[in-house]
PDB file of C-alpha atoms and ligand atoms in Angstrom:
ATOM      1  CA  UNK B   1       0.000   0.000   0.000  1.00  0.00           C
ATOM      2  CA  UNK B   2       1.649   3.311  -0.951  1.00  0.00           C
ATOM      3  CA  UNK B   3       1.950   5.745   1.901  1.00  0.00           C
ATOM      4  CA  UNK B   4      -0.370   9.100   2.073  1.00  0.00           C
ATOM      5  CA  UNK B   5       0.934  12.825   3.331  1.00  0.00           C
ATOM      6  CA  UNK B   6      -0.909  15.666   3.991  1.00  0.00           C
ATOM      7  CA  UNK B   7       0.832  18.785   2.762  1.00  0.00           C
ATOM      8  CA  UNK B   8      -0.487  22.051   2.792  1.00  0.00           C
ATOM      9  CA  UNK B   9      -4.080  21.274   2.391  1.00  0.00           C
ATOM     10  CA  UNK B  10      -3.985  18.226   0.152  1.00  0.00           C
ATOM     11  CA  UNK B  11      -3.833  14.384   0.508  1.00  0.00           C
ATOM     12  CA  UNK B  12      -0.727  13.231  -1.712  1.00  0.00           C
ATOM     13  CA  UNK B  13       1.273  10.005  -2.266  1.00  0.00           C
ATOM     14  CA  UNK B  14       4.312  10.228  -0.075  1.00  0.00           C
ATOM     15  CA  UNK B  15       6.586  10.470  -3.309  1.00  0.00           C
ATOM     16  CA  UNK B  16       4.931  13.664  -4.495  1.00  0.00           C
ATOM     17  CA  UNK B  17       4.882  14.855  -1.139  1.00  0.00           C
ATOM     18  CA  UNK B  18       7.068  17.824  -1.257  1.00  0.00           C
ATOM     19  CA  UNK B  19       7.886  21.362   0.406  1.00  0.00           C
ATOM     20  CA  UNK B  20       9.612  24.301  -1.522  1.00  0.00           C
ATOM     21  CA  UNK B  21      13.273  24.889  -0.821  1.00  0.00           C
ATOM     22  CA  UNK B  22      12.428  28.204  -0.026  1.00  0.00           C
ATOM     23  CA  UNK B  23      10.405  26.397   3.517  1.00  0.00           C
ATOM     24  CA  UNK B  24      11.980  28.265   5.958  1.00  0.00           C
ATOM     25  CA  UNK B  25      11.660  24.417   7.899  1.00  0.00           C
ATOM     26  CA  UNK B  26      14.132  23.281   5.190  1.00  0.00           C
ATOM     27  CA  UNK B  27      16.357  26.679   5.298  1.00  0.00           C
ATOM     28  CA  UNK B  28      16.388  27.376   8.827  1.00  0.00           C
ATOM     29  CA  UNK B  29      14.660  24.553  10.746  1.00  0.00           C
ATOM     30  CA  UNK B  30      12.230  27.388  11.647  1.00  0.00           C
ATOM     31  CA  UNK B  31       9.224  25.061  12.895  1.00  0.00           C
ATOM     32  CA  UNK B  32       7.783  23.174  15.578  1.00  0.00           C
ATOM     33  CA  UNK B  33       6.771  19.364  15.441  1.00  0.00           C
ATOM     34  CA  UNK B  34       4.804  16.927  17.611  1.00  0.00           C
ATOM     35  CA  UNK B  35       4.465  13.322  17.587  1.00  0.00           C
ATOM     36  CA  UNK B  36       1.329  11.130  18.273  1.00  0.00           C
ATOM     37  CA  UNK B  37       1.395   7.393  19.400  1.00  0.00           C
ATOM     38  CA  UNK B  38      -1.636   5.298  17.968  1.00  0.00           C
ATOM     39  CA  UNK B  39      -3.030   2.532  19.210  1.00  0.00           C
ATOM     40  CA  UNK B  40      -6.114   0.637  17.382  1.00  0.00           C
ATOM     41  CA  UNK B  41      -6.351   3.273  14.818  1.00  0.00           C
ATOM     42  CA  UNK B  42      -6.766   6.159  17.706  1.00  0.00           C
ATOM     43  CA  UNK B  43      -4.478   8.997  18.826  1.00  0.00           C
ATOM     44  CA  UNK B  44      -3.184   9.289  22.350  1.00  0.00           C
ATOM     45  CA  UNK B  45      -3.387  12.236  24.019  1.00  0.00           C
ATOM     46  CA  UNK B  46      -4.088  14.373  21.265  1.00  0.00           C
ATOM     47  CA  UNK B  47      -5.450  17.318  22.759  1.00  0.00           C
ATOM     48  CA  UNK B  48      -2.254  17.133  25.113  1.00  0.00           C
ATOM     49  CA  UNK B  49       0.277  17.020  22.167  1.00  0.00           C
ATOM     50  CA  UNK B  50      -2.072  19.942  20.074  1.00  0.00           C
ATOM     51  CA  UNK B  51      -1.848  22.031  23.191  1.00  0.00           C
ATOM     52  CA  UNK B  52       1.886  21.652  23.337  1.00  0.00           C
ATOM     53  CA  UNK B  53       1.953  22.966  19.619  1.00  0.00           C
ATOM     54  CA  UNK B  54       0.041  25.372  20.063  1.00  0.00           C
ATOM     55  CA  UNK B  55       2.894  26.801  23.296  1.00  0.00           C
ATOM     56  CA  UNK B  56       5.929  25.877  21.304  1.00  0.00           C
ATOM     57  CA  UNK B  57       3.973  28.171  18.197  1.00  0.00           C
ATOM     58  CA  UNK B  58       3.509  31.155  20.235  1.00  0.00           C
ATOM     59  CA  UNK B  59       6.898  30.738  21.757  1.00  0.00           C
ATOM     60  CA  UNK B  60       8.059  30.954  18.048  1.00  0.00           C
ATOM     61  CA  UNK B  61       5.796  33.629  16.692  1.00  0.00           C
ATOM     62  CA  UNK B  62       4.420  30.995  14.442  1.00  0.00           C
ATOM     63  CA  UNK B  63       0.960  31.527  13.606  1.00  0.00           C
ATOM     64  CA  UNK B  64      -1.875  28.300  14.285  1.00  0.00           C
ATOM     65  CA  UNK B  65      -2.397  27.075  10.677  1.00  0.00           C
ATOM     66  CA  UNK B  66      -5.557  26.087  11.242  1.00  0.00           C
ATOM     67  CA  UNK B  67      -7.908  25.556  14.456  1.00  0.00           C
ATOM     68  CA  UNK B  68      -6.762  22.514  17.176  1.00  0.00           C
ATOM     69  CA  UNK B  69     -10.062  20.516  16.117  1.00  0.00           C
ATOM     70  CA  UNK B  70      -9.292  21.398  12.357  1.00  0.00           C
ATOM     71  CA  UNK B  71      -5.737  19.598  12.985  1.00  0.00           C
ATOM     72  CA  UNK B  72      -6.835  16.626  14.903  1.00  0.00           C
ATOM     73  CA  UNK B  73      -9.373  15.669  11.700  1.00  0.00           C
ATOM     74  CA  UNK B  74      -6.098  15.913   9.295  1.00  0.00           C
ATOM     75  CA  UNK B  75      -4.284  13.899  12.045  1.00  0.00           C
ATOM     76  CA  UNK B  76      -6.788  11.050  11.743  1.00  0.00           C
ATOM     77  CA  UNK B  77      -7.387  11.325   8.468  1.00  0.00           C
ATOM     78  CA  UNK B  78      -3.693  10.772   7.578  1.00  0.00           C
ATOM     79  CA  UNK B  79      -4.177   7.898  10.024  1.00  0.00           C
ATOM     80  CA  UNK B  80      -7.085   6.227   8.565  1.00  0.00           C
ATOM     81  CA  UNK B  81      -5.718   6.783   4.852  1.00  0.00           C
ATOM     82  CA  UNK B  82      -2.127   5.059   5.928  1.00  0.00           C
ATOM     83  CA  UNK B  83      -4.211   1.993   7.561  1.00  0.00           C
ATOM     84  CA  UNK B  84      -2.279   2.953  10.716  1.00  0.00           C
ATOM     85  CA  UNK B  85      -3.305   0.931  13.516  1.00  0.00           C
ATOM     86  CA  UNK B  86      -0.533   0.515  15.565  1.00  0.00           C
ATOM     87  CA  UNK B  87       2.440   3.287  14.825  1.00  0.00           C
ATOM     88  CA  UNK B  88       2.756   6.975  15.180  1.00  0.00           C
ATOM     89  CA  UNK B  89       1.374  10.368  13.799  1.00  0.00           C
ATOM     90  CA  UNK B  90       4.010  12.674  13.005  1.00  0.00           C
ATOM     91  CA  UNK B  91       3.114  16.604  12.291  1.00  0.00           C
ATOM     92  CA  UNK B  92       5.143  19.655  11.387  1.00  0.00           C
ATOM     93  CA  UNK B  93       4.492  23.178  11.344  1.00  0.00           C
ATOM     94  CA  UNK B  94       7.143  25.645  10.293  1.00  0.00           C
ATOM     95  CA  UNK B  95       6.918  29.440   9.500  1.00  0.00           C
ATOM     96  CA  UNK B  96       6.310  29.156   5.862  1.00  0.00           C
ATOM     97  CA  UNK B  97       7.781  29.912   2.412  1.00  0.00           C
ATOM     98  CA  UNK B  98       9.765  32.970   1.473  1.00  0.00           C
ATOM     99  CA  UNK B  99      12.883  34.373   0.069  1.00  0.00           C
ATOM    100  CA  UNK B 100      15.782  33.423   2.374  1.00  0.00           C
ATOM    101  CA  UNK B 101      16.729  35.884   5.187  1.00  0.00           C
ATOM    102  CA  UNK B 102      16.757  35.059   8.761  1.00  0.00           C
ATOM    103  CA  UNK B 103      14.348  37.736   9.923  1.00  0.00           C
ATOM    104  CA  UNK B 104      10.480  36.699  10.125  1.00  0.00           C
ATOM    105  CA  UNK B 105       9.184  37.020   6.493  1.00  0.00           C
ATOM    106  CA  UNK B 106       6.121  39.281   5.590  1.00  0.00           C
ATOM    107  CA  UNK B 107       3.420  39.302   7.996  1.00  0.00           C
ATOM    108  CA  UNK B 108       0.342  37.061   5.789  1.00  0.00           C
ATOM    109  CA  UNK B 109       2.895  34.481   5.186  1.00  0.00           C
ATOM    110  CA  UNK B 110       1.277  31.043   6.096  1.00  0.00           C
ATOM    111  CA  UNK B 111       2.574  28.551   7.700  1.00  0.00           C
ATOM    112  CA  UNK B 112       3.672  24.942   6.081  1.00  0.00           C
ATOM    113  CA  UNK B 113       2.034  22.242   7.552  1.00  0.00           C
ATOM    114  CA  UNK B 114       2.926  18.591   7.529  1.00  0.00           C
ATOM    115  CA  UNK B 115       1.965  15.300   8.418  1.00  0.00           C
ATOM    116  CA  UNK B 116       2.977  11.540   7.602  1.00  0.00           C
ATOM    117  CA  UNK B 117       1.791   8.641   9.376  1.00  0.00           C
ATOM    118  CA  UNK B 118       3.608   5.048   9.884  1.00  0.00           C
ATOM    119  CA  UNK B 119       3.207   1.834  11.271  1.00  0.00           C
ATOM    120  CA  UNK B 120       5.267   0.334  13.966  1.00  0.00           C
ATOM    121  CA  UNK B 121       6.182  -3.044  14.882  1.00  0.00           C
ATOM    122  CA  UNK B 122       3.977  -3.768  18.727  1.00  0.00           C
ATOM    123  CA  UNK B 123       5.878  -7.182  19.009  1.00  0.00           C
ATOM    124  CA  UNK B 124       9.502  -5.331  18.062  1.00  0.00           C
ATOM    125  CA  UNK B 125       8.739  -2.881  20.992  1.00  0.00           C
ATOM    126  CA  UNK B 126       8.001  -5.642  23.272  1.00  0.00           C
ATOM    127  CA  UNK B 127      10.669  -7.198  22.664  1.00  0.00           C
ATOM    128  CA  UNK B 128      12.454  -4.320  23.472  1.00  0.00           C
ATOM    129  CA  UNK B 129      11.019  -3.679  26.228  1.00  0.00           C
ATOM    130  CA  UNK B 130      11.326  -6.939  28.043  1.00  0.00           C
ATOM    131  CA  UNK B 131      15.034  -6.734  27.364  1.00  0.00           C
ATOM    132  CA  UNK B 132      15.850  -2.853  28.457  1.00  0.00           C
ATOM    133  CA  UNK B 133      17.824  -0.585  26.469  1.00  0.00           C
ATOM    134  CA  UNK B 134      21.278   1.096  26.912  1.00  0.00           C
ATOM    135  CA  UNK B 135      21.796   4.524  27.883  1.00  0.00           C
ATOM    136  CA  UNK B 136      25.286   6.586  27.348  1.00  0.00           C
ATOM    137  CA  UNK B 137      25.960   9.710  28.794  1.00  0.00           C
ATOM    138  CA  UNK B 138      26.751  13.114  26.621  1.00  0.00           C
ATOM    139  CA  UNK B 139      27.489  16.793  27.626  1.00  0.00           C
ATOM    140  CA  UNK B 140      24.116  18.647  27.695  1.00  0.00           C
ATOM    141  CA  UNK B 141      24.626  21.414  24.214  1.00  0.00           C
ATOM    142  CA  UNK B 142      21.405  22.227  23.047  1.00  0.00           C
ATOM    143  CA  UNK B 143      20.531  25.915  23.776  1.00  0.00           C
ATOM    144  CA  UNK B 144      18.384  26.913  26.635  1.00  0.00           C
ATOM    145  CA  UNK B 145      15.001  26.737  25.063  1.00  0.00           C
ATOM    146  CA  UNK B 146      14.613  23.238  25.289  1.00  0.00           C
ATOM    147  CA  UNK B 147      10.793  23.437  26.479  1.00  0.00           C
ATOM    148  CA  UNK B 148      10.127  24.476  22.879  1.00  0.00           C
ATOM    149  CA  UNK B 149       9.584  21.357  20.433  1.00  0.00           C
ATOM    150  CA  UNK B 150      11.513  22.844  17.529  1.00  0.00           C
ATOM    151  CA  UNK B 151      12.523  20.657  14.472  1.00  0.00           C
ATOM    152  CA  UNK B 152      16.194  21.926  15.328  1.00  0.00           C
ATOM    153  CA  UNK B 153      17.369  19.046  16.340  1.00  0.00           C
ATOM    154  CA  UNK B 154      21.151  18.797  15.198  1.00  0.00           C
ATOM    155  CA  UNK B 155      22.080  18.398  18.747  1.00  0.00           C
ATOM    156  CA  UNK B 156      19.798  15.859  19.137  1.00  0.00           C
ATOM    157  CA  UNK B 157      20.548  14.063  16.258  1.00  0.00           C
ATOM    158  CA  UNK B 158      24.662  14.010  16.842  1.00  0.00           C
ATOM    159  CA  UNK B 159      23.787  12.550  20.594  1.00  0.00           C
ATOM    160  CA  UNK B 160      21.606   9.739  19.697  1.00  0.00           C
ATOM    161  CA  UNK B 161      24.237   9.118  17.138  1.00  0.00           C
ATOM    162  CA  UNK B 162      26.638   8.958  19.619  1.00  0.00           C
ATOM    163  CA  UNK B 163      24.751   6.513  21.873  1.00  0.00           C
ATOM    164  CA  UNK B 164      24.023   4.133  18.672  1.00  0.00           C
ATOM    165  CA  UNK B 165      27.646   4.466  18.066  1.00  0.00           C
ATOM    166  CA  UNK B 166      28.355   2.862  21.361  1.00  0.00           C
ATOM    167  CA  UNK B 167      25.886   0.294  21.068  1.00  0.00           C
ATOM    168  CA  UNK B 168      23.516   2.101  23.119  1.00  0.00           C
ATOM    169  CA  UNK B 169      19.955   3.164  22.318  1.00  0.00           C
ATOM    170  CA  UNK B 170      19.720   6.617  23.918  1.00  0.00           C
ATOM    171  CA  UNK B 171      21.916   9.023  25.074  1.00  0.00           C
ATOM    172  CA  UNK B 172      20.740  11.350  28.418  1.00  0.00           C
ATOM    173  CA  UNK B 173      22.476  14.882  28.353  1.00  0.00           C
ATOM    174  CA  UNK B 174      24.316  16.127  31.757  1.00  0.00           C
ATOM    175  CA  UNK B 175      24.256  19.175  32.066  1.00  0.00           C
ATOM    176  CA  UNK B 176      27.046  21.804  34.077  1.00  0.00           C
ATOM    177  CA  UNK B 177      25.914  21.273  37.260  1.00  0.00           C
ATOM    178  CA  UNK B 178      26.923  17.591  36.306  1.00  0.00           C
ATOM    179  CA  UNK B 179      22.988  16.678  36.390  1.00  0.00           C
ATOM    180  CA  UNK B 180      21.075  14.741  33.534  1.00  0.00           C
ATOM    181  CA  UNK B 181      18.207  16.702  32.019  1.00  0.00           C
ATOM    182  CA  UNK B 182      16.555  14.252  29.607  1.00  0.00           C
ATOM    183  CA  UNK B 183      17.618  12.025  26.485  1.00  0.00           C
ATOM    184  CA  UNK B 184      17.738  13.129  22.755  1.00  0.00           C
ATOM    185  CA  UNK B 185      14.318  12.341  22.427  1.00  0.00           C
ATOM    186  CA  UNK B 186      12.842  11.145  25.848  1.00  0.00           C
ATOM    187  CA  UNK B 187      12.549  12.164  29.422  1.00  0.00           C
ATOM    188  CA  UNK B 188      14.794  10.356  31.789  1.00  0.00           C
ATOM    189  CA  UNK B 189      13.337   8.556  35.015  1.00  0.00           C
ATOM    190  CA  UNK B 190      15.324   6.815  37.778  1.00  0.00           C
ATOM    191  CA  UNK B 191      13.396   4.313  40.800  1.00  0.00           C
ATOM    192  CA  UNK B 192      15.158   5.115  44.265  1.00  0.00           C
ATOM    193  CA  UNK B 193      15.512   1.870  46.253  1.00  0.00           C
ATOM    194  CA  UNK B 194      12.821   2.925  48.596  1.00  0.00           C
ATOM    195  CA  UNK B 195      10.298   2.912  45.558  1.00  0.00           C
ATOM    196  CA  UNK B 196      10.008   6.397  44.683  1.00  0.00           C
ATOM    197  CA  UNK B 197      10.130   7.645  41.322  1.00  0.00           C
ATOM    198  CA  UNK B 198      12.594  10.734  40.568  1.00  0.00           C
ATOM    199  CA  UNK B 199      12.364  12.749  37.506  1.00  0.00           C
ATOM    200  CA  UNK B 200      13.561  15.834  36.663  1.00  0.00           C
ATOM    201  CA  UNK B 201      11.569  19.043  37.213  1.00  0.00           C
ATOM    202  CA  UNK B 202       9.797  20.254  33.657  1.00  0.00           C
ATOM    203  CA  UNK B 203      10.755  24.108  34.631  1.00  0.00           C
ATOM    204  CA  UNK B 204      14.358  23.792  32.981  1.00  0.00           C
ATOM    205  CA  UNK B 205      16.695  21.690  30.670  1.00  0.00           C
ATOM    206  CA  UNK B 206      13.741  19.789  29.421  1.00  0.00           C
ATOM    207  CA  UNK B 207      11.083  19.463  26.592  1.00  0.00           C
ATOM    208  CA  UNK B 208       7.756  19.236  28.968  1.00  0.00           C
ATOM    209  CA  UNK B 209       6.768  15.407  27.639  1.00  0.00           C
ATOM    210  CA  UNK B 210       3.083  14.670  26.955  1.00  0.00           C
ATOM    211  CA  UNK B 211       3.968  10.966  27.925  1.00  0.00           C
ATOM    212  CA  UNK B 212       5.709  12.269  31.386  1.00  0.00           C
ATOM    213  CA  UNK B 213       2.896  14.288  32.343  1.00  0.00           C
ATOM    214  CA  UNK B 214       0.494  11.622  32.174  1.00  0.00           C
ATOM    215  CA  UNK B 215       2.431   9.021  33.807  1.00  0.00           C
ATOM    216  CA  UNK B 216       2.463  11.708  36.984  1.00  0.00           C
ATOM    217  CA  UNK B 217      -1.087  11.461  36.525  1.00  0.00           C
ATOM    218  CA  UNK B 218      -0.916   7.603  36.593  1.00  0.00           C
ATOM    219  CA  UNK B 219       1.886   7.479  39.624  1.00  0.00           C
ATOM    220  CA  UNK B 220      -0.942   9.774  41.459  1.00  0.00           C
ATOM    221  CA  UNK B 221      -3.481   7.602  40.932  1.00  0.00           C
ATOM    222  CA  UNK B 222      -1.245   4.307  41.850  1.00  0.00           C
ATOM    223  CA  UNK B 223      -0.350   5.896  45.098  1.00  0.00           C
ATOM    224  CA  UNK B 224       3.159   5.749  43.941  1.00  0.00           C
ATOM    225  CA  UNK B 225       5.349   8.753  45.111  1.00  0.00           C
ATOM    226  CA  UNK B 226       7.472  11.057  43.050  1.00  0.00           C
ATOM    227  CA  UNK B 227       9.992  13.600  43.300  1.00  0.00           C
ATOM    228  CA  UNK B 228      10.038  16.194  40.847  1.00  0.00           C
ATOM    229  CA  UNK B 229      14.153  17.362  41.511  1.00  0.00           C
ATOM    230  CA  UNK B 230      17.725  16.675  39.175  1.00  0.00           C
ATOM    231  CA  UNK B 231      19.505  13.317  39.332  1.00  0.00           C
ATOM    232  CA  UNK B 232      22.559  12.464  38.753  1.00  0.00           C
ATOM    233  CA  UNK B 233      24.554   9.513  36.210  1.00  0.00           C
ATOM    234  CA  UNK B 234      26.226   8.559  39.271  1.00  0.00           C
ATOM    235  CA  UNK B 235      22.488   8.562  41.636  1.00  0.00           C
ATOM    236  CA  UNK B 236      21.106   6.609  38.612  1.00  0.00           C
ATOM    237  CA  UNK B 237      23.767   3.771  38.440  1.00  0.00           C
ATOM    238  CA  UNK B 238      23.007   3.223  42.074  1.00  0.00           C
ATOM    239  CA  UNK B 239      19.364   3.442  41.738  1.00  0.00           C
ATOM    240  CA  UNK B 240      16.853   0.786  41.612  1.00  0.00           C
ATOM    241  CA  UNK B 241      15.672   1.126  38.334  1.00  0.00           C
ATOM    242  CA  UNK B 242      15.565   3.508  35.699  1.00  0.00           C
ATOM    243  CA  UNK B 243      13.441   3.996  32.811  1.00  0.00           C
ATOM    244  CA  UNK B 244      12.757   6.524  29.602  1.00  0.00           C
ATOM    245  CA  UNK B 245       9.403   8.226  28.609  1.00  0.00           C
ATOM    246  CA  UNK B 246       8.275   9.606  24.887  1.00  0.00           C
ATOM    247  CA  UNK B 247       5.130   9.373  22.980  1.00  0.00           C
ATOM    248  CA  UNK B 248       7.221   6.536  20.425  1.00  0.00           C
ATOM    249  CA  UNK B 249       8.241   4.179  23.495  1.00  0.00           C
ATOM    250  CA  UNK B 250       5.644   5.077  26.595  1.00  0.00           C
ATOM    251  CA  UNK B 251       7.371   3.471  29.495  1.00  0.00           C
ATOM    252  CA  UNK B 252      10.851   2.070  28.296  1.00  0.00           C
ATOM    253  CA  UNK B 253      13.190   0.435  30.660  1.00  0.00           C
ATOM    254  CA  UNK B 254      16.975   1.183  30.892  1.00  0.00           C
ATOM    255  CA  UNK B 255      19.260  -1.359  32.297  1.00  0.00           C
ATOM    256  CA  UNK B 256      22.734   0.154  31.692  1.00  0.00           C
ATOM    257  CA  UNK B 257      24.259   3.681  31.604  1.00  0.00           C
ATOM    258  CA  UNK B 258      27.758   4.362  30.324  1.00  0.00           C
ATOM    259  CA  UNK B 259      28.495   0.309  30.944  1.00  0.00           C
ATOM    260  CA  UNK B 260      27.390   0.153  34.092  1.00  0.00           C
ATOM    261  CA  UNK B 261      24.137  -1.986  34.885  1.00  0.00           C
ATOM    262  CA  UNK B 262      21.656  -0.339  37.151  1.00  0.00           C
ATOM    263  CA  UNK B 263      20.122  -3.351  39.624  1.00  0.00           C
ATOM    264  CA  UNK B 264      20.625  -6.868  38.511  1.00  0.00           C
ATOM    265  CA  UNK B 265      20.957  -5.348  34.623  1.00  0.00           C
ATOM    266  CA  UNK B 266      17.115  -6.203  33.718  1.00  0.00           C
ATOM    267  CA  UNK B 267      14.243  -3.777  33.533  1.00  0.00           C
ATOM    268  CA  UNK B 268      12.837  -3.226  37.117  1.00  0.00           C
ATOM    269  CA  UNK B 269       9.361  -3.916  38.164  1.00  0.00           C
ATOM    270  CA  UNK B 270       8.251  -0.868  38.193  1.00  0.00           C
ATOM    271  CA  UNK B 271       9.019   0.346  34.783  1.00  0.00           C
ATOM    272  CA  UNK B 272       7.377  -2.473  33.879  1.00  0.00           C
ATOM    273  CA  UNK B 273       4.129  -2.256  35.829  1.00  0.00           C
ATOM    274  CA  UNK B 274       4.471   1.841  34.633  1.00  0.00           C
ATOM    275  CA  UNK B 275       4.385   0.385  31.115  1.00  0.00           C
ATOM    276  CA  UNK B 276       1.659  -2.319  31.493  1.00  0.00           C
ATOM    277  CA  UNK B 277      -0.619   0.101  32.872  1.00  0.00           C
ATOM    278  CA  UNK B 278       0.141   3.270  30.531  1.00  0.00           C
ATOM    279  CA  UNK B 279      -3.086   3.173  28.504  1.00  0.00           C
ATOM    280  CA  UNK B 280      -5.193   3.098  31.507  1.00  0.00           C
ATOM    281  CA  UNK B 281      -4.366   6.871  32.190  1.00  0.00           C
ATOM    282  CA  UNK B 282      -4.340   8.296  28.711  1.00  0.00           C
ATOM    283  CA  UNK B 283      -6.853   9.265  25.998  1.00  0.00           C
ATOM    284  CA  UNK B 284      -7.746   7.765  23.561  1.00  0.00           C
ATOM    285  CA  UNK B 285      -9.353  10.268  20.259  1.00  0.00           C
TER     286      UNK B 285
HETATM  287  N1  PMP T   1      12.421  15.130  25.365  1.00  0.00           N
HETATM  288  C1  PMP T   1      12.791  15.227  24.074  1.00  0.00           C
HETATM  289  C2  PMP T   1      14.045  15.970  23.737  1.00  0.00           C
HETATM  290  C3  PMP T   1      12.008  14.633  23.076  1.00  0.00           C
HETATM  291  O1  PMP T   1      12.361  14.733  21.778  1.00  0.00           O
HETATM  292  C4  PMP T   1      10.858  13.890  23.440  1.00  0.00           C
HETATM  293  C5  PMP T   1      10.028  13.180  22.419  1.00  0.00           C
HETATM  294  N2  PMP T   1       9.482  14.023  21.481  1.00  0.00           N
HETATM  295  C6  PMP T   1      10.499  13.829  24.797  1.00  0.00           C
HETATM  296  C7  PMP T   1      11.311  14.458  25.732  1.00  0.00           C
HETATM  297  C8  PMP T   1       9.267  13.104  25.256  1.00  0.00           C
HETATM  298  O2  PMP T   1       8.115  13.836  24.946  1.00  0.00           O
HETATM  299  P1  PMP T   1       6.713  13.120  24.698  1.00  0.00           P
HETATM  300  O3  PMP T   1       6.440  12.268  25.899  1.00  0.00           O
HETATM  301  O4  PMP T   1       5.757  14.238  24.561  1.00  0.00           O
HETATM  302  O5  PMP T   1       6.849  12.306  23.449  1.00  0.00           O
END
């Protein structure tokens, strides 16, 4: 089945799916993105992630291409055309075509809008899950506007480069003060041995995660405790457990970070129990 992208206000076959090279997304990375799991043909957390766009637009100076219930029915309508059942929903906004110069372009430019859909592999992820993946650590380099979900990710790319480089599956950033913030494209999460669950604070050094928000919901509700404060590599080697969060994984265990196994080296109970019972706390549109 060929794949389907919305672009600009039309349903096209992904290989005619194209942006100018004047897109100030292509020139300058000048846009904002968000990504949607879905499960049985439904997005999770939509209004969540459409919320968040909205911020990291206004942030920008972007303008809203559209309305938030006017995206959501191109989200699931790239969904339903791409037979997505199990996979993600990937949408990008950026500030538009015009003649290259860093400065905003005229005021009436609109803005590009983007978004694929793709299937993903639910046994592959299992899989992955049972077994844990490998985190390295890399010096935090990203500028300070990290809460903003811009598609300039260079940083992010040449870190999670690094970590496959080493055979690991994520790298977490520490920053000065020698604490981890997140992971190139995840929020980091460590178990203390007395059960509590530690992640950092969303007021600096991190993107504010649709996928962490809810699972404070879901700790909450489980009557598990959590402290909102930095960690860190050395406090999460010693802890219990540790685990990642993002839209594209949910709950994903970590077992090792630079080399060094936290616990006995296989994903804790918790993070598993955390991932098990995800779904139960988010919504479903
Ligand atoms: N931090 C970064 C840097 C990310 O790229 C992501 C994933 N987009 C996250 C955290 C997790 O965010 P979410 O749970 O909303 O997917």
């Amino acid at each position: 089945m060929s794949r389907i992208a919305y672009v600009n206000g039309r349903y096209v076959a992904m290989r005619d799916a194209s942006v100018s090279v004047e897109d100030r997304g292509y020139q300058f990375a000048d846009g904002v993105y968000e990504v949607c799991e879905v499960r049985g043909g439904r997005l999770i957390d939509w209004l969540r992630h459409g919320k968040r766009l909205q911020r990291s637009l206004g942030e920008l100076r972007i303008v809203e291409p559209m309305p938030l219930n006017a995206l959501g029915l191109v989200l699931h309508e790239v969904v339903r055309r791409n037979r997505v059942h199990y996979g993600i929903v990937y949408l990008q906004v950026t500030r538009g075509v015009a003649r290259r110069d860093h400065a905003f372009p005229a005021p009436g430019t609109r803005p590009s809008v983007v978004v694929t859909a793709r299937n993903a592999n639910p046994e592959k992820n299992e899989k992955t899950a049972l077994e844990g993946i490998k985190v390295v650590t890399f010096p935090e380099n990203r500028w300070p506007r990290v809460d903003i979900k811009s598609t300039s990710l260079l940083p992010n790319v040449l870190a999670k480069q690094a970590a496959r480089e080493q055979g690991a599956q994520e790298a977490w950033y520490v920053d000065s003060n020698g604490d981890v913030t997140e992971g190139s494209s995840s929020n980091a999460w460590i178990v203390t041995k007395d059960g509590r669950a530690v992640t950092r604070s969303a007021e600096t050094g991190i993107l504010p995660g649709i996928t962490r928000a809810v699972l404070i919901e879901a700790l909450a509700a489980l009557q598990i405790k959590l402290e909102e404060r930095p960690f860190t590599p050395q406090e999460a080697t010693d802890a219990a457990e540790a685990f990642i969060t993002a839209a594209t994984m949910i709950v994903m265990p970590v077992v090792s970070i630079d080399g060094r196994a936290i616990g006995d080296g296989k994903p804790g109970p918790l993070a598993r129990r955390l991932r098990e019972q995800f779904h139960r706390f988010a919504t479903f549109s």
